[in-house]
mmCIF file of C-alpha atoms in Angstrom:
data_model
loop_
_atom_site.group_PDB
_atom_site.id
_atom_site.type_symbol
_atom_site.label_atom_id
_atom_site.label_comp_id
_atom_site.label_asym_id
_atom_site.label_seq_id
_atom_site.Cartn_x
_atom_site.Cartn_y
_atom_site.Cartn_z
ATOM 1 C CA UNK O 145 -29.218 73.413 -142.633
ATOM 2 C CA UNK O 146 -31.728 75.174 -144.433
ATOM 3 C CA UNK O 147 -32.350 78.957 -144.697
ATOM 4 C CA UNK O 148 -35.854 78.219 -143.108
ATOM 5 C CA UNK O 149 -34.426 76.310 -140.104
ATOM 6 C CA UNK O 150 -31.580 78.771 -139.648
ATOM 7 C CA UNK O 151 -34.193 81.474 -139.234
ATOM 8 C CA UNK O 152 -36.149 79.691 -136.759
ATOM 9 C CA UNK O 153 -33.338 78.720 -134.549
ATOM 10 C CA UNK O 154 -32.154 82.062 -134.198
ATOM 11 C CA UNK O 155 -35.460 83.984 -133.973
ATOM 12 C CA UNK O 156 -37.754 81.590 -132.058
ATOM 13 C CA UNK O 157 -36.097 81.835 -128.838
ATOM 14 C CA UNK O 158 -35.013 85.313 -127.674
ATOM 15 C CA UNK O 159 -33.434 85.473 -124.268
ATOM 16 C CA UNK O 160 -35.113 88.010 -122.063
ATOM 17 C CA UNK O 161 -33.247 90.438 -119.849
ATOM 18 C CA UNK O 162 -33.074 89.246 -116.409
ATOM 19 C CA UNK O 163 -31.636 92.249 -114.541
ATOM 20 C CA UNK O 164 -32.626 94.484 -111.693
ATOM 21 C CA UNK O 165 -34.258 92.055 -109.435
ATOM 22 C CA UNK O 166 -32.962 90.003 -106.431
ATOM 23 C CA UNK O 167 -32.518 86.269 -106.290
ATOM 24 C CA UNK O 168 -35.311 86.435 -103.518
ATOM 25 C CA UNK O 169 -37.819 88.053 -105.974
ATOM 26 C CA UNK O 170 -37.287 85.210 -108.434
ATOM 27 C CA UNK O 171 -37.493 82.387 -106.024
ATOM 28 C CA UNK O 172 -40.571 83.713 -104.365
ATOM 29 C CA UNK O 173 -42.094 83.955 -108.093
ATOM 30 C CA UNK O 174 -41.343 80.465 -108.849
ATOM 31 C CA UNK O 175 -43.070 79.304 -105.578
ATOM 32 C CA UNK O 176 -46.207 81.688 -105.613
ATOM 33 C CA UNK O 177 -46.839 81.658 -109.540
ATOM 34 C CA UNK O 178 -45.554 78.331 -110.624
ATOM 35 C CA UNK O 179 -46.031 76.295 -107.446
ATOM 36 C CA UNK O 180 -42.319 74.805 -107.690
ATOM 37 C CA UNK O 181 -40.304 73.752 -104.656
ATOM 38 C CA UNK O 182 -37.196 75.648 -104.418
ATOM 39 C CA UNK O 183 -34.309 75.524 -102.290
ATOM 40 C CA UNK O 184 -31.090 77.517 -101.614
ATOM 41 C CA UNK O 185 -27.717 76.293 -102.951
ATOM 42 C CA UNK O 186 -24.132 77.535 -102.955
ATOM 43 C CA UNK O 187 -23.014 80.932 -103.646
ATOM 44 C CA UNK O 188 -20.147 83.122 -105.030
ATOM 45 C CA UNK O 189 -17.736 84.810 -102.665
ATOM 46 C CA UNK O 190 -15.057 87.222 -103.602
ATOM 47 C CA UNK O 191 -11.495 86.040 -102.909
ATOM 48 C CA UNK O 192 -8.162 87.318 -104.360
ATOM 49 C CA UNK O 193 -9.624 89.222 -107.079
ATOM 50 C CA UNK O 194 -11.995 86.597 -108.293
ATOM 51 C CA UNK O 195 -15.132 84.743 -107.135
ATOM 52 C CA UNK O 196 -15.200 81.271 -105.787
ATOM 53 C CA UNK O 197 -17.896 78.799 -104.686
ATOM 54 C CA UNK O 198 -19.004 79.050 -101.061
ATOM 55 C CA UNK O 199 -18.374 75.254 -100.734
ATOM 56 C CA UNK O 200 -14.626 76.151 -100.573
ATOM 57 C CA UNK O 201 -13.372 73.764 -103.304
ATOM 58 C CA UNK O 202 -10.937 75.594 -105.774
ATOM 59 C CA UNK O 203 -11.986 73.225 -108.476
ATOM 60 C CA UNK O 204 -15.574 73.268 -108.207
ATOM 61 C CA UNK O 205 -17.299 72.113 -111.079
ATOM 62 C CA UNK O 206 -20.425 74.273 -110.819
ATOM 63 C CA UNK O 207 -19.244 77.231 -108.812
ATOM 64 C CA UNK O 208 -22.154 79.050 -107.019
ATOM 65 C CA UNK O 209 -24.720 76.657 -108.369
ATOM 66 C CA UNK O 210 -25.050 73.361 -106.489
ATOM 67 C CA UNK O 211 -26.620 72.213 -103.264
ATOM 68 C CA UNK O 212 -24.930 73.378 -100.291
ATOM 69 C CA UNK O 213 -25.959 70.598 -97.959
ATOM 70 C CA UNK O 214 -26.618 66.770 -98.433
ATOM 71 C CA UNK O 215 -30.174 66.758 -97.210
ATOM 72 C CA UNK O 216 -31.187 69.321 -99.740
ATOM 73 C CA UNK O 217 -34.287 67.632 -100.767
ATOM 74 C CA UNK O 218 -35.792 67.903 -97.245
ATOM 75 C CA UNK O 219 -35.239 71.741 -97.326
ATOM 76 C CA UNK O 220 -37.112 72.186 -100.784
ATOM 77 C CA UNK O 221 -40.094 74.349 -100.093
ATOM 78 C CA UNK O 222 -43.003 75.681 -102.147
ATOM 79 C CA UNK O 223 -43.873 78.124 -99.274
ATOM 80 C CA UNK O 224 -43.182 81.776 -100.301
ATOM 81 C CA UNK O 225 -42.874 82.507 -96.474
ATOM 82 C CA UNK O 226 -39.930 79.914 -96.137
ATOM 83 C CA UNK O 227 -38.434 81.229 -99.147
ATOM 84 C CA UNK O 228 -38.339 84.691 -98.157
ATOM 85 C CA UNK O 229 -36.670 83.475 -94.795
ATOM 86 C CA UNK O 230 -34.262 81.343 -96.404
ATOM 87 C CA UNK O 231 -32.960 84.224 -98.798
ATOM 88 C CA UNK O 232 -33.237 86.882 -96.338
ATOM 89 C CA UNK O 233 -30.466 84.825 -94.362
ATOM 90 C CA UNK O 234 -28.268 84.450 -97.699
ATOM 91 C CA UNK O 235 -29.532 86.610 -100.627
ATOM 92 C CA UNK O 236 -26.790 85.500 -102.812
ATOM 93 C CA UNK O 237 -27.737 81.825 -102.574
ATOM 94 C CA UNK O 238 -28.251 80.086 -105.972
ATOM 95 C CA UNK O 239 -31.772 79.034 -106.779
ATOM 96 C CA UNK O 240 -32.286 75.268 -107.383
ATOM 97 C CA UNK O 241 -35.395 73.402 -108.291
ATOM 98 C CA UNK O 242 -35.697 69.832 -107.346
ATOM 99 C CA UNK O 243 -36.780 67.545 -110.348
ATOM 100 C CA UNK O 244 -39.299 64.687 -110.064
ATOM 101 C CA UNK O 245 -41.779 66.336 -108.201
ATOM 102 C CA UNK O 246 -43.783 69.200 -110.236
ATOM 103 C CA UNK O 247 -41.696 68.592 -113.324
ATOM 104 C CA UNK O 248 -38.809 66.800 -114.756
ATOM 105 C CA UNK O 249 -36.384 68.252 -117.131
ATOM 106 C CA UNK O 250 -34.891 66.988 -120.527
ATOM 107 C CA UNK O 251 -31.247 68.077 -120.968
ATOM 108 C CA UNK O 252 -29.879 68.520 -124.412
ATOM 109 C CA UNK O 253 -26.816 70.416 -126.003
ATOM 110 C CA UNK O 254 -27.855 74.036 -126.759
ATOM 111 C CA UNK O 255 -27.068 73.503 -130.409
ATOM 112 C CA UNK O 256 -29.805 70.574 -130.453
ATOM 113 C CA UNK O 257 -32.078 72.585 -128.054
ATOM 114 C CA UNK O 258 -32.531 75.597 -130.271
ATOM 115 C CA UNK O 259 -33.209 73.523 -133.375
ATOM 116 C CA UNK O 260 -35.544 71.151 -131.395
ATOM 117 C CA UNK O 261 -37.283 74.512 -130.017
ATOM 118 C CA UNK O 262 -37.910 75.746 -133.493
ATOM 119 C CA UNK O 263 -39.096 72.538 -135.031
ATOM 120 C CA UNK O 264 -41.385 72.032 -131.992
ATOM 121 C CA UNK O 265 -43.038 75.779 -132.423
ATOM 122 C CA UNK O 266 -43.596 75.109 -136.072
ATOM 123 C CA UNK O 267 -45.184 71.782 -135.463
ATOM 124 C CA UNK O 268 -47.647 73.715 -132.958
ATOM 125 C CA UNK O 269 -46.590 71.624 -130.188
ATOM 126 C CA UNK O 270 -47.076 72.979 -126.713
ATOM 127 C CA UNK O 271 -43.734 73.606 -125.207
ATOM 128 C CA UNK O 272 -42.954 74.336 -121.594
ATOM 129 C CA UNK O 273 -40.454 76.599 -119.907
ATOM 130 C CA UNK O 274 -36.822 76.084 -121.171
ATOM 131 C CA UNK O 275 -33.621 77.191 -119.628
ATOM 132 C CA UNK O 276 -30.169 77.873 -121.226
ATOM 133 C CA UNK O 277 -27.128 77.526 -118.747
ATOM 134 C CA UNK O 278 -23.600 78.809 -119.416
ATOM 135 C CA UNK O 279 -22.378 75.200 -119.967
ATOM 136 C CA UNK O 280 -24.312 75.198 -123.261
ATOM 137 C CA UNK O 281 -27.030 72.933 -122.144
ATOM 138 C CA UNK O 282 -30.734 73.519 -122.454
ATOM 139 C CA UNK O 283 -33.391 71.942 -120.309
ATOM 140 C CA UNK O 284 -37.118 71.436 -121.301
ATOM 141 C CA UNK O 285 -39.571 71.213 -118.660
ATOM 142 C CA UNK O 286 -42.031 68.270 -118.816
ATOM 143 C CA UNK O 287 -44.254 66.454 -116.518
ATOM 144 C CA UNK O 288 -42.835 64.103 -113.931
ATOM 145 C CA UNK O 289 -42.105 60.554 -114.861
ATOM 146 C CA UNK O 290 -39.935 61.400 -117.825
ATOM 147 C CA UNK O 291 -37.082 59.867 -116.581
ATOM 148 C CA UNK O 292 -38.539 56.474 -116.453
ATOM 149 C CA UNK O 293 -39.726 56.117 -119.964
ATOM 150 C CA UNK O 294 -37.378 58.345 -121.996
ATOM 151 C CA UNK O 295 -34.861 55.852 -123.201
ATOM 152 C CA UNK O 296 -37.883 53.471 -124.467
ATOM 153 C CA UNK O 297 -39.419 56.402 -126.183
ATOM 154 C CA UNK O 298 -35.953 57.208 -128.006
ATOM 155 C CA UNK O 299 -35.680 53.491 -129.099
ATOM 156 C CA UNK O 300 -39.372 53.437 -130.482
ATOM 157 C CA UNK O 301 -38.166 56.191 -132.658
ATOM 158 C CA UNK O 302 -35.315 54.137 -133.966
ATOM 159 C CA UNK O 303 -32.586 55.994 -132.283
ATOM 160 C CA UNK O 304 -30.005 54.394 -129.648
ATOM 161 C CA UNK O 305 -30.316 56.213 -126.464
ATOM 162 C CA UNK O 306 -26.343 55.939 -126.068
ATOM 163 C CA UNK O 307 -25.962 57.488 -129.217
ATOM 164 C CA UNK O 308 -27.681 60.805 -128.324
ATOM 165 C CA UNK O 309 -26.546 63.482 -125.797
ATOM 166 C CA UNK O 310 -30.130 63.646 -124.442
ATOM 167 C CA UNK O 311 -31.091 62.481 -120.831
ATOM 168 C CA UNK O 312 -33.670 63.400 -118.359
ATOM 169 C CA UNK O 313 -33.221 65.117 -114.756
ATOM 170 C CA UNK O 314 -36.016 63.361 -112.484
ATOM 171 C CA UNK O 315 -36.393 62.237 -108.984
ATOM 172 C CA UNK O 316 -33.682 62.969 -106.657
ATOM 173 C CA UNK O 317 -31.837 65.471 -108.939
ATOM 174 C CA UNK O 318 -32.150 69.011 -109.656
ATOM 175 C CA UNK O 319 -31.911 72.217 -111.932
ATOM 176 C CA UNK O 320 -30.462 75.558 -111.475
ATOM 177 C CA UNK O 321 -33.060 78.344 -112.264
ATOM 178 C CA UNK O 322 -32.460 81.817 -113.846
ATOM 179 C CA UNK O 323 -30.788 84.116 -112.921
ATOM 180 C CA UNK O 324 -28.412 81.836 -110.796
ATOM 181 C CA UNK O 325 -24.689 82.384 -111.905
ATOM 182 C CA UNK O 326 -22.323 79.723 -112.765
ATOM 183 C CA UNK O 327 -19.099 81.367 -111.621
ATOM 184 C CA UNK O 328 -17.605 83.493 -114.045
ATOM 185 C CA UNK O 329 -19.324 81.787 -117.035
ATOM 186 C CA UNK O 330 -22.608 83.498 -116.594
ATOM 187 C CA UNK O 331 -26.121 83.114 -115.626
ATOM 188 C CA UNK O 332 -28.869 80.628 -116.140
ATOM 189 C CA UNK O 333 -31.435 82.214 -118.390
ATOM 190 C CA UNK O 334 -34.824 81.431 -119.815
ATOM 191 C CA UNK O 335 -34.673 80.373 -123.456
ATOM 192 C CA UNK O 336 -38.508 80.393 -123.137
ATOM 193 C CA UNK O 337 -39.743 81.929 -119.913
ATOM 194 C CA UNK O 338 -42.641 80.274 -117.867
ATOM 195 C CA UNK O 339 -45.825 82.278 -118.918
ATOM 196 C CA UNK O 340 -49.632 81.717 -118.318
ATOM 197 C CA UNK O 341 -49.774 80.155 -121.856
ATOM 198 C CA UNK O 342 -47.050 77.267 -120.703
ATOM 199 C CA UNK O 343 -48.421 76.665 -117.144
ATOM 200 C CA UNK O 344 -49.671 73.197 -117.968
ATOM 201 C CA UNK O 345 -46.509 71.217 -118.785
ATOM 202 C CA UNK O 346 -46.311 68.849 -121.941
ATOM 203 C CA UNK O 347 -45.738 65.194 -121.588
ATOM 204 C CA UNK O 348 -42.340 64.126 -122.764
ATOM 205 C CA UNK O 349 -44.237 62.138 -125.440
ATOM 206 C CA UNK O 350 -45.106 65.381 -127.014
ATOM 207 C CA UNK O 351 -41.712 66.708 -127.386
ATOM 208 C CA UNK O 352 -39.543 63.497 -127.639
ATOM 209 C CA UNK O 353 -39.773 63.268 -131.489
ATOM 210 C CA UNK O 354 -38.605 66.753 -132.048
ATOM 211 C CA UNK O 355 -35.676 66.512 -129.597
ATOM 212 C CA UNK O 356 -34.474 63.100 -130.544
ATOM 213 C CA UNK O 357 -34.266 64.194 -134.182
ATOM 214 C CA UNK O 358 -32.280 67.303 -133.152
ATOM 215 C CA UNK O 359 -29.899 65.555 -130.760
ATOM 216 C CA UNK O 360 -29.255 62.931 -133.659
ATOM 217 C CA UNK O 361 -28.552 65.574 -136.168
ATOM 218 C CA UNK O 362 -26.179 67.396 -133.741
ATOM 219 C CA UNK O 363 -24.357 64.132 -133.185
ATOM 220 C CA UNK O 364 -24.264 63.453 -137.014
ATOM 221 C CA UNK O 365 -22.795 66.943 -137.600
ATOM 222 C CA UNK O 366 -20.167 66.466 -134.667
ATOM 223 C CA UNK O 367 -18.997 63.185 -136.362
ATOM 224 C CA UNK O 368 -18.524 64.896 -139.694
ATOM 225 C CA UNK O 369 -16.572 67.625 -138.079
ATOM 226 C CA UNK O 370 -14.252 65.022 -136.689
ATOM 227 C CA UNK O 371 -13.894 63.069 -139.882
ATOM 228 C CA UNK O 372 -13.294 66.431 -141.981
#
């Protein structure tokens, strides 16, 4: 990796501090300012000196950060009044956002995501909000419909979809929004926060070349490390 690309990756997307506000405040802001539907997920409960997911599963893969009920899609709402009522009852509930409604999300490893973010900015592309999760994934918010065309777009660029760690979260799926916590692993954060400048989301076509390149490079480096 060249010096210019290294600087771009480390300086392009500073992670803002997100402390001192209640989950309710964030959930209301997403509904009021971004017009995103939100719904309350599970939460963390103290037990025997550690925190466990409210679902009760000791081996929960996403403790405190997944839907609490099966019909979560019907409960997702963009009403600030509804959001206040829900988090008023359970102030520690995770903030989850359904995909396939006002946005889809392109899910990539954070190693590829930071490279892609730097490249896309240098190419003067419009990039929407981007989250960074404790499981080392980055989610690029794009217009709905990305899931239906992502594989064809990747093939058109000369890549095999199965060779890239890149996929879409779309209708029937969800993402965890900052500052939701994943057990003891940390909180979801904004790698690129929602602002007035990125209120209008890009289509996946505007970002896919940068994302596919970064994921392809990431995959090649992983293969090189294994063969070394």
